[in-house]
Amino acid sequence: MNPSTALARVLVDELARCGLVEAVVAPGSRSTPLALALVAHPGVRVHVRVDERSASFLALGLARASRRPVAVVCTSGTAAANFHPAVLEADESGVPLLVLTADRPPELRGTGANQTVDQIGLYGGAVRMFAEVGTPDPAPGMVAYWRSLACRAWASALGGHPGPVHLNVAFRDPLTPDQPTGDGPQWTAPLDGRAEGRPWTSRPGPRTESAPHVPADVERGVIVCGDGDYDPVPFLALAEITGWPLLAEPTSNARRSGAISTYRQLLAVPGFARAHAPELVVSVGRPNLSRQILAYLRRTERHVVVTTSSVGDPTASLPDDFSDPARTATDVVAAIAPPAGLNWERPASTEWSRSWARAEGLAREAVDGVLDAEETLTEPRLARDLASHVAAGSLLFAGSSMPIRDLDATMHARCGVRLVGNRGVSGIDGTVSTAIGAALAHQRAGEGHAYALLGDLALLHDQNGLIIGPGEPRPDLAIVVVNNDGGGIFSGLEQAGHPDFERVFGTPHGVSMERVAAVTDLPYTRVEWATDLPKALLGEGLRIVEVCTERAASAALRRRIQDAVDAAVTGTF
């Protein structure tokens, strides 16, 4: 066996022993050994994509939904650079990703050799670990080195703060298992790993110790659940037994029964925000979706941040990259427990909790009243109704810009739906591919249907993600696209008044999603009325549902919603 094939087979085998079950391959020549090793391994499902950026975001979606590292492979040169946006998103959102970039051997670097760039440390500080694997020379100890390195990479991706790991793998010719001429070095040492399929290096389990309690004498407490992949149940329990309101962003998956679903509008009412200034805020995840939450965090006397990387392991070392966008954190803890002595059998009821509950009821009625006033499927109503209509066990991927914000503003509290999105960097890169990857992982785990709510620019930005070759795994995913012919988020920002707004920020494109669906041979449905949405969501496989709206009208509707909440709440507290 030639050295390149030996290295690739050992790396893939050891990663599979660690737990690798999914890999994404972008075709190329220099990465041939890795690609062939992956498709030959019976325990790894391989996905092939022709676009490296789409491939990397597909891997990101698979990893995000499955909560385990996924490998993504490319050849040398600009191919590796196209992984960078997904690496940045994985870094900021804490998604475990194994980035395997093939490279030219050292003797070809810096010589002008074709498709050769400097790939050493290509992703900078965005990765948890980088290793230049080195050329596969037939020297003693190489198999142990490769296997231990694979285990270390796996552990680094899944560690206390999950994220991307970059292994740069240099391959010399021959790149395929066969050597027709018989020339060149052969690999003769045993390539075997540990007995019984065990990984080369095993990780110890987490320690368990008690978590610190929150103060028992605080009535005006608030729990803020931001974006992140953590268990929301402890924070829901804390809210119930303390009576503290729980303000949950959609992708926290904590907007369940009892959560304040209209906090975004309530905190935008100046009088309400002043009257409900908290003594203590307990936050978890990344609470950065709305200006209202950031302003509210600045009002608190004490802010306890619970690090999501440590949830489930209270004694894990605290990362220094905990989320504190308002810079108000007074305490950072690995876990938190309710105050001692509270009644776990009966939810707390205080004037503080009752005031929030009254405001939620009034605001909820006001929001729904504006949305239900007409049957046209508006952007905010689409977000609310989609989140309500999807069945329990479903996955809903939310695009950046307005889709996630409309969900935040209108979504009712409910259980049974898993919401995910690329909220680490909040770009529109690769959102189609991420949604497809998340759907594939969700359904491989035996879960239900999957849906995505995207804007038109996000879909156009990643049209290549819709190109899935024959025989490749395909998800059951309805991509619901809001087509307002441009960048809708800017219509609600200060740029809207600029004389060059439409060209520079609105960026109209004139593309119907029906044409996009036709190019990729996907089923297509257009929906205009709210009553038709449930039927349009029916179906199987990958499909596109288009809802056409107007940017200016949508911005005006959002202002009417806020005005209605202002009128309903002002003077009642």
JSON list of C-alpha atoms in Angstrom, two decimals, residues 243-359:
[
{"chain": "A", "resi": 243, "resn": "GLY", "atom": "CA", "xyz": [-41.43, 33.16, 39.20]},
{"chain": "A", "resi": 244, "resn": "TRP", "atom": "CA", "xyz": [-38.79, 34.96, 37.16]},
{"chain": "A", "resi": 245, "resn": "PRO", "atom": "CA", "xyz": [-39.84, 35.65, 33.56]},
{"chain": "A", "resi": 246, "resn": "LEU", "atom": "CA", "xyz": [-37.97, 33.69, 30.89]},
{"chain": "A", "resi": 247, "resn": "LEU", "atom": "CA", "xyz": [-37.08, 35.62, 27.73]},
{"chain": "A", "resi": 248, "resn": "ALA", "atom": "CA", "xyz": [-36.09, 33.10, 25.07]},
{"chain": "A", "resi": 249, "resn": "GLU", "atom": "CA", "xyz": [-34.74, 33.66, 21.59]},
{"chain": "A", "resi": 250, "resn": "PRO", "atom": "CA", "xyz": [-36.15, 31.11, 19.11]},
{"chain": "A", "resi": 251, "resn": "THR", "atom": "CA", "xyz": [-32.90, 29.16, 18.61]},
{"chain": "A", "resi": 252, "resn": "SER", "atom": "CA", "xyz": [-32.45, 28.74, 22.36]},
{"chain": "A", "resi": 253, "resn": "ASN", "atom": "CA", "xyz": [-35.29, 26.21, 22.11]},
{"chain": "A", "resi": 254, "resn": "ALA", "atom": "CA", "xyz": [-36.47, 27.50, 25.48]},
{"chain": "A", "resi": 255, "resn": "ARG", "atom": "CA", "xyz": [-39.57, 29.33, 24.22]},
{"chain": "A", "resi": 256, "resn": "ARG", "atom": "CA", "xyz": [-41.87, 26.77, 25.76]},
{"chain": "A", "resi": 257, "resn": "SER", "atom": "CA", "xyz": [-44.90, 26.99, 28.01]},
{"chain": "A", "resi": 258, "resn": "GLY", "atom": "CA", "xyz": [-44.54, 29.90, 30.41]},
{"chain": "A", "resi": 259, "resn": "ALA", "atom": "CA", "xyz": [-41.91, 31.80, 28.42]},
{"chain": "A", "resi": 260, "resn": "ILE", "atom": "CA", "xyz": [-42.54, 35.45, 27.53]},
{"chain": "A", "resi": 261, "resn": "SER", "atom": "CA", "xyz": [-43.08, 35.32, 23.76]},
{"chain": "A", "resi": 262, "resn": "THR", "atom": "CA", "xyz": [-43.55, 39.08, 23.28]},
{"chain": "A", "resi": 263, "resn": "TYR", "atom": "CA", "xyz": [-40.52, 40.32, 25.21]},
{"chain": "A", "resi": 264, "resn": "ARG", "atom": "CA", "xyz": [-39.12, 41.97, 22.08]},
{"chain": "A", "resi": 265, "resn": "GLN", "atom": "CA", "xyz": [-42.09, 44.34, 21.82]},
{"chain": "A", "resi": 266, "resn": "LEU", "atom": "CA", "xyz": [-42.51, 44.76, 25.59]},
{"chain": "A", "resi": 267, "resn": "LEU", "atom": "CA", "xyz": [-38.94, 45.89, 26.11]},
{"chain": "A", "resi": 268, "resn": "ALA", "atom": "CA", "xyz": [-39.36, 48.37, 23.23]},
{"chain": "A", "resi": 269, "resn": "VAL", "atom": "CA", "xyz": [-42.01, 50.19, 25.31]},
{"chain": "A", "resi": 270, "resn": "PRO", "atom": "CA", "xyz": [-39.89, 52.69, 27.28]},
{"chain": "A", "resi": 271, "resn": "GLY", "atom": "CA", "xyz": [-42.23, 52.88, 30.27]},
{"chain": "A", "resi": 272, "resn": "PHE", "atom": "CA", "xyz": [-42.48, 49.12, 30.58]},
{"chain": "A", "resi": 273, "resn": "ALA", "atom": "CA", "xyz": [-38.72, 48.66, 30.36]},
{"chain": "A", "resi": 274, "resn": "ARG", "atom": "CA", "xyz": [-38.14, 51.29, 33.06]},
{"chain": "A", "resi": 275, "resn": "ALA", "atom": "CA", "xyz": [-40.78, 49.83, 35.39]},
{"chain": "A", "resi": 276, "resn": "HIS", "atom": "CA", "xyz": [-39.37, 46.32, 34.94]},
{"chain": "A", "resi": 277, "resn": "ALA", "atom": "CA", "xyz": [-35.69, 46.94, 35.47]},
{"chain": "A", "resi": 278, "resn": "PRO", "atom": "CA", "xyz": [-34.26, 43.74, 36.99]},
{"chain": "A", "resi": 279, "resn": "GLU", "atom": "CA", "xyz": [-32.15, 43.24, 40.09]},
{"chain": "A", "resi": 280, "resn": "LEU", "atom": "CA", "xyz": [-30.60, 40.10, 38.62]},
{"chain": "A", "resi": 281, "resn": "VAL", "atom": "CA", "xyz": [-30.34, 38.58, 35.15]},
{"chain": "A", "resi": 282, "resn": "VAL", "atom": "CA", "xyz": [-29.27, 35.00, 34.57]},
{"chain": "A", "resi": 283, "resn": "SER", "atom": "CA", "xyz": [-28.27, 34.53, 30.93]},
{"chain": "A", "resi": 284, "resn": "VAL", "atom": "CA", "xyz": [-27.20, 31.52, 28.93]},
{"chain": "A", "resi": 285, "resn": "GLY", "atom": "CA", "xyz": [-26.19, 31.22, 25.29]},
{"chain": "A", "resi": 286, "resn": "ARG", "atom": "CA", "xyz": [-25.68, 34.21, 23.01]},
{"chain": "A", "resi": 287, "resn": "PRO", "atom": "CA", "xyz": [-28.34, 36.87, 23.72]},
{"chain": "A", "resi": 288, "resn": "ASN", "atom": "CA", "xyz": [-27.56, 39.09, 20.75]},
{"chain": "A", "resi": 289, "resn": "LEU", "atom": "CA", "xyz": [-30.59, 38.91, 18.47]},
{"chain": "A", "resi": 290, "resn": "SER", "atom": "CA", "xyz": [-32.33, 42.14, 19.47]},
{"chain": "A", "resi": 291, "resn": "ARG", "atom": "CA", "xyz": [-31.33, 45.63, 20.52]},
{"chain": "A", "resi": 292, "resn": "GLN", "atom": "CA", "xyz": [-34.05, 45.45, 23.16]},
{"chain": "A", "resi": 293, "resn": "ILE", "atom": "CA", "xyz": [-32.36, 42.61, 25.04]},
{"chain": "A", "resi": 294, "resn": "LEU", "atom": "CA", "xyz": [-28.96, 44.29, 24.90]},
{"chain": "A", "resi": 295, "resn": "ALA", "atom": "CA", "xyz": [-30.43, 47.52, 26.28]},
{"chain": "A", "resi": 296, "resn": "TYR", "atom": "CA", "xyz": [-32.24, 45.56, 28.98]},
{"chain": "A", "resi": 297, "resn": "LEU", "atom": "CA", "xyz": [-29.06, 43.80, 30.08]},
{"chain": "A", "resi": 298, "resn": "ARG", "atom": "CA", "xyz": [-27.50, 47.20, 30.68]},
{"chain": "A", "resi": 299, "resn": "ARG", "atom": "CA", "xyz": [-30.22, 47.97, 33.25]},
{"chain": "A", "resi": 300, "resn": "THR", "atom": "CA", "xyz": [-29.44, 45.07, 35.57]},
{"chain": "A", "resi": 301, "resn": "GLU", "atom": "CA", "xyz": [-27.59, 45.39, 38.86]},
{"chain": "A", "resi": 302, "resn": "ARG", "atom": "CA", "xyz": [-26.15, 41.88, 38.64]},
{"chain": "A", "resi": 303, "resn": "HIS", "atom": "CA", "xyz": [-25.68, 39.65, 35.58]},
{"chain": "A", "resi": 304, "resn": "VAL", "atom": "CA", "xyz": [-24.81, 35.96, 36.02]},
{"chain": "A", "resi": 305, "resn": "VAL", "atom": "CA", "xyz": [-23.62, 34.27, 32.81]},
{"chain": "A", "resi": 306, "resn": "VAL", "atom": "CA", "xyz": [-23.91, 30.49, 32.60]},
{"chain": "A", "resi": 307, "resn": "THR", "atom": "CA", "xyz": [-21.44, 29.08, 30.08]},
{"chain": "A", "resi": 308, "resn": "THR", "atom": "CA", "xyz": [-23.13, 26.71, 27.64]},
{"chain": "A", "resi": 309, "resn": "SER", "atom": "CA", "xyz": [-19.92, 24.75, 27.05]},
{"chain": "A", "resi": 310, "resn": "SER", "atom": "CA", "xyz": [-20.13, 23.59, 30.64]},
{"chain": "A", "resi": 311, "resn": "VAL", "atom": "CA", "xyz": [-23.81, 22.69, 30.85]},
{"chain": "A", "resi": 312, "resn": "GLY", "atom": "CA", "xyz": [-23.87, 19.10, 32.05]},
{"chain": "A", "resi": 313, "resn": "ASP", "atom": "CA", "xyz": [-20.34, 19.38, 33.49]},
{"chain": "A", "resi": 314, "resn": "PRO", "atom": "CA", "xyz": [-20.42, 21.92, 36.32]},
{"chain": "A", "resi": 315, "resn": "THR", "atom": "CA", "xyz": [-16.70, 21.54, 37.03]},
{"chain": "A", "resi": 316, "resn": "ALA", "atom": "CA", "xyz": [-15.47, 22.03, 33.49]},
{"chain": "A", "resi": 317, "resn": "SER", "atom": "CA", "xyz": [-13.00, 24.86, 33.14]},
{"chain": "A", "resi": 318, "resn": "LEU", "atom": "CA", "xyz": [-14.69, 28.13, 32.28]},
{"chain": "A", "resi": 319, "resn": "PRO", "atom": "CA", "xyz": [-13.92, 29.33, 28.76]},
{"chain": "A", "resi": 320, "resn": "ASP", "atom": "CA", "xyz": [-12.77, 32.90, 28.38]},
{"chain": "A", "resi": 321, "resn": "ASP", "atom": "CA", "xyz": [-15.05, 33.44, 25.39]},
{"chain": "A", "resi": 322, "resn": "PHE", "atom": "CA", "xyz": [-18.38, 33.41, 27.27]},
{"chain": "A", "resi": 323, "resn": "SER", "atom": "CA", "xyz": [-21.07, 35.56, 25.70]},
{"chain": "A", "resi": 324, "resn": "ASP", "atom": "CA", "xyz": [-21.42, 39.01, 27.24]},
{"chain": "A", "resi": 325, "resn": "PRO", "atom": "CA", "xyz": [-22.26, 41.38, 24.35]},
{"chain": "A", "resi": 326, "resn": "ALA", "atom": "CA", "xyz": [-23.49, 44.14, 26.67]},
{"chain": "A", "resi": 327, "resn": "ARG", "atom": "CA", "xyz": [-20.35, 43.80, 28.87]},
{"chain": "A", "resi": 328, "resn": "THR", "atom": "CA", "xyz": [-22.45, 43.66, 32.04]},
{"chain": "A", "resi": 329, "resn": "ALA", "atom": "CA", "xyz": [-21.46, 40.22, 33.38]},
{"chain": "A", "resi": 330, "resn": "THR", "atom": "CA", "xyz": [-20.69, 40.29, 37.09]},
{"chain": "A", "resi": 331, "resn": "ASP", "atom": "CA", "xyz": [-20.38, 36.52, 37.53]},
{"chain": "A", "resi": 332, "resn": "VAL", "atom": "CA", "xyz": [-19.52, 33.66, 35.18]},
{"chain": "A", "resi": 333, "resn": "VAL", "atom": "CA", "xyz": [-20.47, 30.16, 36.31]},
{"chain": "A", "resi": 334, "resn": "ALA", "atom": "CA", "xyz": [-20.44, 26.71, 34.78]},
{"chain": "A", "resi": 335, "resn": "ALA", "atom": "CA", "xyz": [-23.92, 25.82, 36.03]},
{"chain": "A", "resi": 336, "resn": "ILE", "atom": "CA", "xyz": [-26.55, 27.25, 38.30]},
{"chain": "A", "resi": 337, "resn": "ALA", "atom": "CA", "xyz": [-29.09, 25.82, 40.72]},
{"chain": "A", "resi": 338, "resn": "PRO", "atom": "CA", "xyz": [-32.35, 27.35, 42.03]},
{"chain": "A", "resi": 339, "resn": "PRO", "atom": "CA", "xyz": [-32.33, 29.00, 45.46]},
{"chain": "A", "resi": 340, "resn": "ALA", "atom": "CA", "xyz": [-32.49, 26.52, 48.30]},
{"chain": "A", "resi": 341, "resn": "GLY", "atom": "CA", "xyz": [-35.75, 26.17, 50.21]},
{"chain": "A", "resi": 342, "resn": "LEU", "atom": "CA", "xyz": [-38.17, 26.92, 47.35]},
{"chain": "A", "resi": 343, "resn": "ASN", "atom": "CA", "xyz": [-41.25, 24.77, 46.78]},
{"chain": "A", "resi": 344, "resn": "TRP", "atom": "CA", "xyz": [-40.61, 22.57, 43.74]},
{"chain": "A", "resi": 345, "resn": "GLU", "atom": "CA", "xyz": [-44.23, 21.39, 43.72]},
{"chain": "A", "resi": 346, "resn": "ARG", "atom": "CA", "xyz": [-45.86, 24.80, 43.31]},
{"chain": "A", "resi": 347, "resn": "PRO", "atom": "CA", "xyz": [-44.79, 27.49, 40.81]},
{"chain": "A", "resi": 348, "resn": "ALA", "atom": "CA", "xyz": [-43.92, 30.78, 42.44]},
{"chain": "A", "resi": 349, "resn": "SER", "atom": "CA", "xyz": [-46.36, 33.66, 42.11]},
{"chain": "A", "resi": 350, "resn": "THR", "atom": "CA", "xyz": [-45.20, 37.15, 42.97]},
{"chain": "A", "resi": 351, "resn": "GLU", "atom": "CA", "xyz": [-46.27, 40.62, 41.96]},
{"chain": "A", "resi": 352, "resn": "TRP", "atom": "CA", "xyz": [-43.21, 40.61, 39.65]},
{"chain": "A", "resi": 353, "resn": "SER", "atom": "CA", "xyz": [-44.24, 37.41, 37.88]},
{"chain": "A", "resi": 354, "resn": "ARG", "atom": "CA", "xyz": [-47.90, 38.47, 37.70]},
{"chain": "A", "resi": 355, "resn": "SER", "atom": "CA", "xyz": [-46.94, 41.81, 36.16]},
{"chain": "A", "resi": 356, "resn": "TRP", "atom": "CA", "xyz": [-44.96, 40.08, 33.40]},
{"chain": "A", "resi": 357, "resn": "ALA", "atom": "CA", "xyz": [-47.80, 37.58, 32.82]},
{"chain": "A", "resi": 358, "resn": "ARG", "atom": "CA", "xyz": [-50.37, 40.38, 32.45]},
{"chain": "A", "resi": 359, "resn": "ALA", "atom": "CA", "xyz": [-48.14, 42.24, 30.01]}
]
